[in-house]
PDB file of C-alpha atoms and ligand atoms in Angstrom:
ATOM      1  CA  MET T  23     -18.501  -0.439 -22.505  1.00 47.00           C
ATOM      2  CA  ALA T  24     -16.767  -2.799 -20.346  1.00 54.00           C
ATOM      3  CA  ASP T  25     -19.109  -5.683 -19.706  1.00 55.00           C
ATOM      4  CA  PRO T  26     -19.015  -6.744 -15.902  1.00 50.00           C
ATOM      5  CA  THR T  27     -20.624 -10.202 -16.498  1.00 57.00           C
ATOM      6  CA  LYS T  28     -17.407 -10.997 -18.592  1.00 77.00           C
ATOM      7  CA  ASP T  29     -14.935 -10.476 -15.784  1.00 86.00           C
ATOM      8  CA  THR T  30     -11.411 -11.161 -17.294  1.00 83.00           C
ATOM      9  CA  TYR T  31      -9.935 -10.585 -13.838  1.00 88.00           C
ATOM     10  CA  GLY T  32     -12.358 -13.125 -12.140  1.00 87.00           C
ATOM     11  CA  ARG T  33      -9.907 -15.824 -11.743  1.00 85.00           C
ATOM     12  CA  ILE T  34      -6.665 -13.868 -11.005  1.00 88.00           C
ATOM     13  CA  ALA T  35      -8.197 -11.115  -8.451  1.00 93.00           C
ATOM     14  CA  ARG T  36      -7.150 -13.261  -5.489  1.00 94.00           C
ATOM     15  CA  PHE T  37      -3.685 -13.731  -6.676  1.00 91.00           C
ATOM     16  CA  TYR T  38      -3.196 -10.628  -8.376  1.00 92.00           C
ATOM     17  CA  ASP T  39      -1.359  -8.678  -5.531  1.00 94.00           C
ATOM     18  CA  THR T  40       0.948 -11.684  -4.767  1.00 94.00           C
ATOM     19  CA  LEU T  41       1.983 -11.490  -8.430  1.00 90.00           C
ATOM     20  CA  LEU T  42       2.185  -7.982  -9.156  1.00 90.00           C
ATOM     21  CA  GLU T  43       3.095  -6.187  -5.878  1.00 94.00           C
ATOM     22  CA  PRO T  44       6.797  -6.754  -6.316  1.00 92.00           C
ATOM     23  CA  VAL T  45       6.307  -4.523  -9.374  1.00 92.00           C
ATOM     24  CA  ASN T  46       3.636  -2.418  -7.898  1.00 95.00           C
ATOM     25  CA  ALA T  47       5.029  -1.290  -4.584  1.00 97.00           C
ATOM     26  CA  PRO T  48       8.051   0.589  -6.218  1.00 97.00           C
ATOM     27  CA  LEU T  49       5.983   2.183  -9.026  1.00 97.00           C
ATOM     28  CA  ARG T  50       3.786   3.382  -6.106  1.00 97.00           C
ATOM     29  CA  ALA T  51       6.635   4.753  -4.034  1.00 98.00           C
ATOM     30  CA  ILE T  52       7.871   6.901  -7.182  1.00 98.00           C
ATOM     31  CA  GLY T  53       4.514   7.935  -7.924  1.00 98.00           C
ATOM     32  CA  TRP T  54       3.780   9.116  -4.561  1.00 98.00           C
ATOM     33  CA  LYS T  55       7.168  11.147  -4.643  1.00 97.00           C
ATOM     34  CA  LEU T  56       6.008  12.644  -7.944  1.00 98.00           C
ATOM     35  CA  HIS T  57       2.828  13.681  -6.712  1.00 98.00           C
ATOM     36  CA  PRO T  58       1.917  13.240  -2.969  1.00 97.00           C
ATOM     37  CA  THR T  59      -1.658  14.085  -1.758  1.00 98.00           C
ATOM     38  CA  ASN T  60      -3.049  15.534   1.477  1.00 98.00           C
ATOM     39  CA  SER T  61      -6.429  15.621   3.543  1.00 98.00           C
ATOM     40  CA  SER T  62      -7.654  18.606   1.495  1.00 98.00           C
ATOM     41  CA  MET T  63      -7.629  16.537  -1.903  1.00 98.00           C
ATOM     42  CA  THR T  64      -9.953  14.488  -3.816  1.00 98.00           C
ATOM     43  CA  VAL T  65      -8.581  11.503  -5.600  1.00 98.00           C
ATOM     44  CA  LEU T  66      -9.717   9.042  -8.245  1.00 98.00           C
ATOM     45  CA  ASP T  67      -8.131   5.801  -9.021  1.00 98.00           C
ATOM     46  CA  VAL T  68      -9.230   4.651 -12.780  1.00 98.00           C
ATOM     47  CA  GLY T  69      -8.915   0.898 -13.232  1.00 98.00           C
ATOM     48  CA  CYS T  70      -8.259   0.789  -9.420  1.00 98.00           C
ATOM     49  CA  GLY T  71      -8.028  -3.020  -9.343  1.00 97.00           C
ATOM     50  CA  THR T  72      -7.532  -4.378  -5.784  1.00 97.00           C
ATOM     51  CA  GLY T  73      -7.024  -0.951  -4.540  1.00 98.00           C
ATOM     52  CA  ALA T  74      -3.257  -1.392  -3.413  1.00 97.00           C
ATOM     53  CA  HIS T  75      -2.234   2.063  -5.000  1.00 97.00           C
ATOM     54  CA  LEU T  76      -5.418   3.863  -3.726  1.00 98.00           C
ATOM     55  CA  GLU T  77      -4.477   2.762  -0.056  1.00 97.00           C
ATOM     56  CA  ALA T  78      -1.559   5.098  -0.133  1.00 96.00           C
ATOM     57  CA  TYR T  79      -3.745   8.013  -1.078  1.00 97.00           C
ATOM     58  CA  VAL T  80      -6.417   6.917   1.505  1.00 97.00           C
ATOM     59  CA  ASP T  81      -3.698   7.070   4.080  1.00 96.00           C
ATOM     60  CA  SER T  82      -2.902  10.677   3.246  1.00 97.00           C
ATOM     61  CA  GLY T  83      -6.135  11.665   4.433  1.00 97.00           C
ATOM     62  CA  ALA T  84      -7.534  12.557   0.774  1.00 98.00           C
ATOM     63  CA  GLU T  85     -11.000  11.770  -0.209  1.00 98.00           C
ATOM     64  CA  CYS T  86     -10.556   8.774  -2.390  1.00 98.00           C
ATOM     65  CA  PHE T  87     -12.727   7.006  -5.095  1.00 98.00           C
ATOM     66  CA  GLY T  88     -11.840   3.987  -7.064  1.00 98.00           C
ATOM     67  CA  LEU T  89     -13.549   2.778 -10.173  1.00 98.00           C
ATOM     68  CA  ASP T  90     -13.001  -0.598 -11.949  1.00 97.00           C
ATOM     69  CA  ALA T  91     -14.981  -2.620 -14.404  1.00 96.00           C
ATOM     70  CA  SER T  92     -14.212  -6.065 -12.600  1.00 95.00           C
ATOM     71  CA  PRO T  93     -16.362  -7.073  -9.702  1.00 96.00           C
ATOM     72  CA  ALA T  94     -13.591  -9.616  -8.507  1.00 96.00           C
ATOM     73  CA  MET T  95     -11.139  -7.052  -8.338  1.00 96.00           C
ATOM     74  CA  LEU T  96     -13.367  -4.429  -6.441  1.00 97.00           C
ATOM     75  CA  GLU T  97     -14.124  -7.192  -4.112  1.00 97.00           C
ATOM     76  CA  GLN T  98     -10.454  -7.341  -3.115  1.00 98.00           C
ATOM     77  CA  ALA T  99     -10.421  -3.527  -2.779  1.00 98.00           C
ATOM     78  CA  ALA T 100     -13.293  -3.530  -0.649  1.00 98.00           C
ATOM     79  CA  ALA T 101     -11.634  -6.018   1.757  1.00 97.00           C
ATOM     80  CA  ARG T 102      -8.637  -3.789   1.856  1.00 97.00           C
ATOM     81  CA  LEU T 103     -10.044  -0.602   1.956  1.00 98.00           C
ATOM     82  CA  GLY T 104     -13.531  -0.972   3.821  1.00 96.00           C
ATOM     83  CA  ASP T 105     -15.543   2.253   3.825  1.00 96.00           C
ATOM     84  CA  ARG T 106     -12.187   4.370   3.736  1.00 97.00           C
ATOM     85  CA  ALA T 107     -12.841   4.770  -0.057  1.00 98.00           C
ATOM     86  CA  GLN T 108     -15.771   5.023  -2.299  1.00 98.00           C
ATOM     87  CA  LEU T 109     -15.467   2.164  -4.916  1.00 98.00           C
ATOM     88  CA  GLU T 110     -17.745   1.977  -7.793  1.00 98.00           C
ATOM     89  CA  LEU T 111     -18.393  -0.825 -10.514  1.00 97.00           C
ATOM     90  CA  GLY T 112     -17.925   1.320 -13.824  1.00 97.00           C
ATOM     91  CA  ASP T 113     -16.458   1.694 -17.128  1.00 97.00           C
ATOM     92  CA  ALA T 114     -13.474   4.282 -17.430  1.00 97.00           C
ATOM     93  CA  THR T 115     -14.881   5.282 -20.796  1.00 97.00           C
ATOM     94  CA  ALA T 116     -18.050   6.780 -18.944  1.00 98.00           C
ATOM     95  CA  LEU T 117     -16.876   8.165 -15.522  1.00 98.00           C
ATOM     96  CA  PRO T 118     -19.833   8.736 -13.475  1.00 98.00           C
ATOM     97  CA  HIS T 119     -18.476  11.972 -12.007  1.00 98.00           C
ATOM     98  CA  LYS T 120     -19.106  15.547 -12.763  1.00 98.00           C
ATOM     99  CA  ASP T 121     -16.684  17.566 -14.851  1.00 98.00           C
ATOM    100  CA  ALA T 122     -13.442  18.877 -12.710  1.00 98.00           C
ATOM    101  CA  SER T 123     -14.388  16.912  -9.617  1.00 97.00           C
ATOM    102  CA  PHE T 124     -10.973  15.609  -8.564  1.00 98.00           C
ATOM    103  CA  ASP T 125      -7.485  17.236  -7.617  1.00 98.00           C
ATOM    104  CA  PHE T 126      -5.738  14.051  -8.609  1.00 98.00           C
ATOM    105  CA  VAL T 127      -6.811  11.240 -10.968  1.00 98.00           C
ATOM    106  CA  PHE T 128      -4.578   8.288 -11.122  1.00 97.00           C
ATOM    107  CA  THR T 129      -4.393   5.303 -13.374  1.00 98.00           C
ATOM    108  CA  SER T 130      -1.663   2.553 -13.388  1.00 98.00           C
ATOM    109  CA  LEU T 131      -0.954  -0.381 -15.799  1.00 95.00           C
ATOM    110  CA  PHE T 132      -4.489   0.152 -17.301  1.00 95.00           C
ATOM    111  CA  LEU T 133      -4.584   2.171 -20.543  1.00 96.00           C
ATOM    112  CA  HIS T 134      -2.369  -0.282 -22.326  1.00 93.00           C
ATOM    113  CA  GLU T 135      -5.241  -3.001 -22.110  1.00 92.00           C
ATOM    114  CA  LEU T 136      -7.763  -0.925 -24.046  1.00 92.00           C
ATOM    115  CA  GLY T 137      -8.256  -0.655 -27.780  1.00 90.00           C
ATOM    116  CA  ASN T 138      -7.018   2.535 -29.221  1.00 89.00           C
ATOM    117  CA  SER T 139     -10.338   4.447 -29.633  1.00 89.00           C
ATOM    118  CA  VAL T 140     -11.419   3.200 -26.147  1.00 93.00           C
ATOM    119  CA  ARG T 141      -8.180   4.321 -24.708  1.00 93.00           C
ATOM    120  CA  LYS T 142      -8.608   7.651 -26.253  1.00 93.00           C
ATOM    121  CA  THR T 143     -12.169   8.107 -24.695  1.00 96.00           C
ATOM    122  CA  ALA T 144     -10.800   6.856 -21.308  1.00 97.00           C
ATOM    123  CA  LEU T 145      -8.088   9.475 -21.412  1.00 96.00           C
ATOM    124  CA  SER T 146     -10.637  12.306 -22.489  1.00 96.00           C
ATOM    125  CA  GLU T 147     -12.766  11.084 -19.182  1.00 97.00           C
ATOM    126  CA  MET T 148      -9.708  11.512 -16.976  1.00 97.00           C
ATOM    127  CA  ALA T 149      -9.215  14.932 -18.456  1.00 96.00           C
ATOM    128  CA  ARG T 150     -12.748  15.950 -18.108  1.00 97.00           C
ATOM    129  CA  VAL T 151     -12.947  15.080 -14.500  1.00 98.00           C
ATOM    130  CA  VAL T 152      -9.953  16.663 -13.253  1.00 97.00           C
ATOM    131  CA  LYS T 153      -9.886  20.158 -11.972  1.00 97.00           C
ATOM    132  CA  PRO T 154      -8.371  22.815 -13.979  1.00 96.00           C
ATOM    133  CA  ASP T 155      -5.375  23.112 -11.761  1.00 97.00           C
ATOM    134  CA  GLY T 156      -5.258  19.462 -10.955  1.00 98.00           C
ATOM    135  CA  ARG T 157      -2.987  16.558 -12.000  1.00 98.00           C
ATOM    136  CA  VAL T 158      -3.323  13.305 -13.654  1.00 98.00           C
ATOM    137  CA  LEU T 159      -0.600  10.589 -12.947  1.00 98.00           C
ATOM    138  CA  ILE T 160      -0.355   7.609 -15.467  1.00 98.00           C
ATOM    139  CA  ILE T 161       2.104   4.648 -15.130  1.00 98.00           C
ATOM    140  CA  ASP T 162       2.216   2.359 -18.117  1.00 97.00           C
ATOM    141  CA  TYR T 163       4.617   1.206 -20.715  1.00 95.00           C
ATOM    142  CA  TYR T 164       7.173   3.218 -22.039  1.00 96.00           C
ATOM    143  CA  VAL T 165       7.608   3.602 -25.824  1.00 93.00           C
ATOM    144  CA  GLY T 166      11.334   4.543 -26.502  1.00 87.00           C
ATOM    145  CA  SER T 167      14.807   3.434 -25.973  1.00 87.00           C
ATOM    146  CA  MET T 168      15.488   0.513 -23.477  1.00 86.00           C
ATOM    147  CA  ARG T 169      18.479  -0.582 -21.439  1.00 90.00           C
ATOM    148  CA  ALA T 170      19.252  -4.396 -21.200  1.00 89.00           C
ATOM    149  CA  LYS T 171      17.207  -4.199 -17.929  1.00 88.00           C
ATOM    150  CA  GLY T 172      14.244  -2.947 -19.906  1.00 88.00           C
ATOM    151  CA  TYR T 173      14.556  -5.616 -22.549  1.00 88.00           C
ATOM    152  CA  LEU T 174      14.377  -8.224 -19.977  1.00 88.00           C
ATOM    153  CA  ALA T 175      11.368  -6.728 -18.074  1.00 84.00           C
ATOM    154  CA  ARG T 176       9.852  -6.348 -21.481  1.00 85.00           C
ATOM    155  CA  SER T 177      10.165 -10.022 -22.290  1.00 88.00           C
ATOM    156  CA  VAL T 178       8.708 -10.883 -19.066  1.00 83.00           C
ATOM    157  CA  SER T 179       5.726  -8.414 -19.629  1.00 80.00           C
ATOM    158  CA  MET T 180       5.239 -10.084 -22.958  1.00 82.00           C
ATOM    159  CA  VAL T 181       4.635 -13.411 -21.661  1.00 79.00           C
ATOM    160  CA  ALA T 182       2.457 -11.898 -18.660  1.00 77.00           C
ATOM    161  CA  GLU T 183       0.410 -10.028 -21.231  1.00 78.00           C
ATOM    162  CA  ARG T 184      -0.163 -13.309 -23.387  1.00 77.00           C
ATOM    163  CA  ILE T 185      -1.249 -15.216 -20.041  1.00 76.00           C
ATOM    164  CA  ALA T 186      -3.534 -12.089 -19.289  1.00 73.00           C
ATOM    165  CA  GLY T 187      -5.452 -13.009 -22.331  1.00 71.00           C
ATOM    166  CA  ARG T 188      -6.010 -12.648 -25.831  1.00 69.00           C
ATOM    167  CA  ASP T 189      -7.317  -9.120 -25.723  1.00 75.00           C
ATOM    168  CA  HIS T 190      -4.670  -7.801 -23.313  1.00 75.00           C
ATOM    169  CA  PHE T 191      -1.906  -8.949 -25.958  1.00 77.00           C
ATOM    170  CA  ARG T 192      -4.015  -7.655 -28.921  1.00 83.00           C
ATOM    171  CA  ASN T 193      -4.426  -4.253 -27.408  1.00 87.00           C
ATOM    172  CA  TRP T 194      -0.842  -3.919 -26.001  1.00 87.00           C
ATOM    173  CA  ARG T 195       0.837  -4.194 -29.249  1.00 87.00           C
ATOM    174  CA  PRO T 196      -1.105  -1.446 -31.205  1.00 89.00           C
ATOM    175  CA  PHE T 197      -0.756   0.668 -27.728  1.00 91.00           C
ATOM    176  CA  LEU T 198       3.133   0.533 -28.134  1.00 91.00           C
ATOM    177  CA  ARG T 199       3.099   0.907 -32.085  1.00 90.00           C
ATOM    178  CA  SER T 200       0.842   4.040 -31.510  1.00 90.00           C
ATOM    179  CA  GLY T 201       3.567   5.718 -29.506  1.00 92.00           C
ATOM    180  CA  GLY T 202       1.947   5.168 -26.271  1.00 93.00           C
ATOM    181  CA  ILE T 203       0.813   7.702 -23.735  1.00 96.00           C
ATOM    182  CA  ALA T 204       3.359  10.287 -24.975  1.00 94.00           C
ATOM    183  CA  THR T 205       1.623  10.531 -28.294  1.00 94.00           C
ATOM    184  CA  MET T 206      -1.896   9.762 -27.309  1.00 93.00           C
ATOM    185  CA  ALA T 207      -2.518  11.921 -24.144  1.00 93.00           C
ATOM    186  CA  PRO T 208      -2.245  15.309 -26.072  1.00 93.00           C
ATOM    187  CA  LYS T 209      -4.801  14.099 -28.711  1.00 90.00           C
ATOM    188  CA  ALA T 210      -7.155  13.256 -25.757  1.00 90.00           C
ATOM    189  CA  GLY T 211      -6.764  16.812 -24.488  1.00 90.00           C
ATOM    190  CA  ILE T 212      -4.287  16.464 -21.776  1.00 94.00           C
ATOM    191  CA  SER T 213      -0.781  17.862 -21.743  1.00 95.00           C
ATOM    192  CA  ILE T 214       2.219  16.010 -20.343  1.00 97.00           C
ATOM    193  CA  GLU T 215       4.048  18.124 -17.649  1.00 97.00           C
ATOM    194  CA  SER T 216       6.719  15.703 -16.780  1.00 97.00           C
ATOM    195  CA  GLU T 217       7.815  11.877 -17.579  1.00 97.00           C
ATOM    196  CA  LYS T 218       9.980   9.619 -15.447  1.00 97.00           C
ATOM    197  CA  VAL T 219      11.095   6.624 -17.152  1.00 97.00           C
ATOM    198  CA  VAL T 220      11.898   3.401 -14.864  1.00 96.00           C
ATOM    199  CA  ALA T 221      12.630  -0.156 -15.212  1.00 92.00           C
ATOM    200  CA  GLY T 222      15.197   0.070 -17.784  1.00 93.00           C
ATOM    201  CA  GLY T 223      12.864   1.855 -20.074  1.00 94.00           C
ATOM    202  CA  ASN T 224      10.095  -0.859 -19.882  1.00 94.00           C
ATOM    203  CA  LEU T 225       7.658   1.560 -17.881  1.00 96.00           C
ATOM    204  CA  ALA T 226       7.161   5.286 -17.061  1.00 97.00           C
ATOM    205  CA  LEU T 227       5.159   7.612 -14.959  1.00 98.00           C
ATOM    206  CA  TRP T 228       3.710  10.912 -16.494  1.00 98.00           C
ATOM    207  CA  ILE T 229       2.295  13.667 -14.667  1.00 98.00           C
ATOM    208  CA  LEU T 230      -0.176  15.441 -16.865  1.00 98.00           C
ATOM    209  CA  ARG T 231      -2.444  18.540 -16.660  1.00 97.00           C
ATOM    210  CA  LYS T 232      -4.963  20.299 -18.739  1.00 93.00           C
ATOM    211  CA  PRO T 233      -3.446  22.638 -21.320  1.00 90.00           C
TER     212      PRO T 233
HETATM  213  C1  LIG F 314      -3.814  -4.649 -14.905  1.00 54.28           C
HETATM  214  S1  LIG F 314      -5.146  -4.182 -13.859  1.00 54.28           S
HETATM  215  C2  LIG F 314      -4.427  -2.802 -12.816  1.00 54.28           C
HETATM  216  C3  LIG F 314      -4.903  -2.503 -11.605  1.00 54.28           C
HETATM  217  C4  LIG F 314      -4.290  -1.525 -10.745  1.00 54.28           C
HETATM  218  N1  LIG F 314      -4.584  -0.296 -11.251  1.00 54.28           N
HETATM  219  C5  LIG F 314      -2.727  -1.803 -10.725  1.00 54.28           C
HETATM  220  O1  LIG F 314      -1.950  -0.958 -10.968  1.00 54.28           O
HETATM  221  O2  LIG F 314      -2.696  -2.922 -10.082  1.00 54.28           O
HETATM  222  C6  LIG F 314      -6.143  -3.531 -14.871  1.00 54.28           C
HETATM  223  C7  LIG F 314      -7.474  -3.100 -14.441  1.00 54.28           C
HETATM  224  O3  LIG F 314      -8.315  -2.323 -15.102  1.00 54.28           O
HETATM  225  C8  LIG F 314      -9.677  -2.670 -15.179  1.00 54.28           C
HETATM  226  N2  LIG F 314     -10.438  -2.468 -16.254  1.00 54.28           N
HETATM  227  C9  LIG F 314     -10.352  -2.897 -17.578  1.00 54.28           C
HETATM  228  N3  LIG F 314     -11.087  -2.368 -18.327  1.00 54.28           N
HETATM  229  C10 LIG F 314     -11.656  -1.272 -17.564  1.00 54.28           C
HETATM  230  C11 LIG F 314     -12.651  -0.353 -17.983  1.00 54.28           C
HETATM  231  N4  LIG F 314     -13.221  -0.249 -19.200  1.00 54.28           N
HETATM  232  N5  LIG F 314     -13.307   0.459 -17.047  1.00 54.28           N
HETATM  233  C12 LIG F 314     -12.663   0.409 -15.596  1.00 54.28           C
HETATM  234  N6  LIG F 314     -11.657  -0.601 -15.440  1.00 54.28           N
HETATM  235  C13 LIG F 314     -11.209  -1.532 -16.359  1.00 54.28           C
HETATM  236  C14 LIG F 314      -9.583  -4.430 -14.675  1.00 54.28           C
HETATM  237  O4  LIG F 314     -10.647  -4.766 -14.135  1.00 54.28           O
HETATM  238  C15 LIG F 314      -8.242  -4.253 -13.884  1.00 54.28           C
HETATM  239  O5  LIG F 314      -8.721  -4.246 -12.588  1.00 54.28           O
END
């Protein structure tokens, strides 16, 4: 279980968007095109961080929930979203939601940070809480062939993962070696419906559903 007293994002939460929005904003736009939401939908962002992605779904009128293990990141999300989304401190490996609660479950740049067995549990939890006809969107590192732009982006990512801390780097490498989302998601009970590779092969967006 994640321990909120050891907030690894405590020091960077205030600067997170300044650093990451140049990467996150285009990813968000692609994710939105792949799976837009509307006011009849329920949405959960797992590892929602500062809530920048969640805001796009809030703006669509969907009923939105965000969960994160970092009090500091959630503080940023609360400042951004106020009461427009229900934000919760929690652990992705034990989601506090009933089975089949959400039309759309979303997670971005989160799963690679976890150890392999924790990641599998988090994926299974997402599969559990999405409705039978709902969809999951995952944005994360891609494991496959890269173009020159991808190698450059991957080198920058490598530095960022090292700066982010020992655990990040320790978990990121086995994530890549294990085959990433394409290999792990089906083992956690959720099937890939589509895959969109971006950033020269450094990242991808997957739409998934229950088999
Ligand atoms: C790299 S940030 C990504 C934030 C946001 N999704 C984005 O795309 O900008 C990873 C987030 O996952 C959260 N996190 C890490 N382990 C977690 C866990 N076990 N349960 C829930 N959130 C977790 C961190 O606190 C952090 O906010």
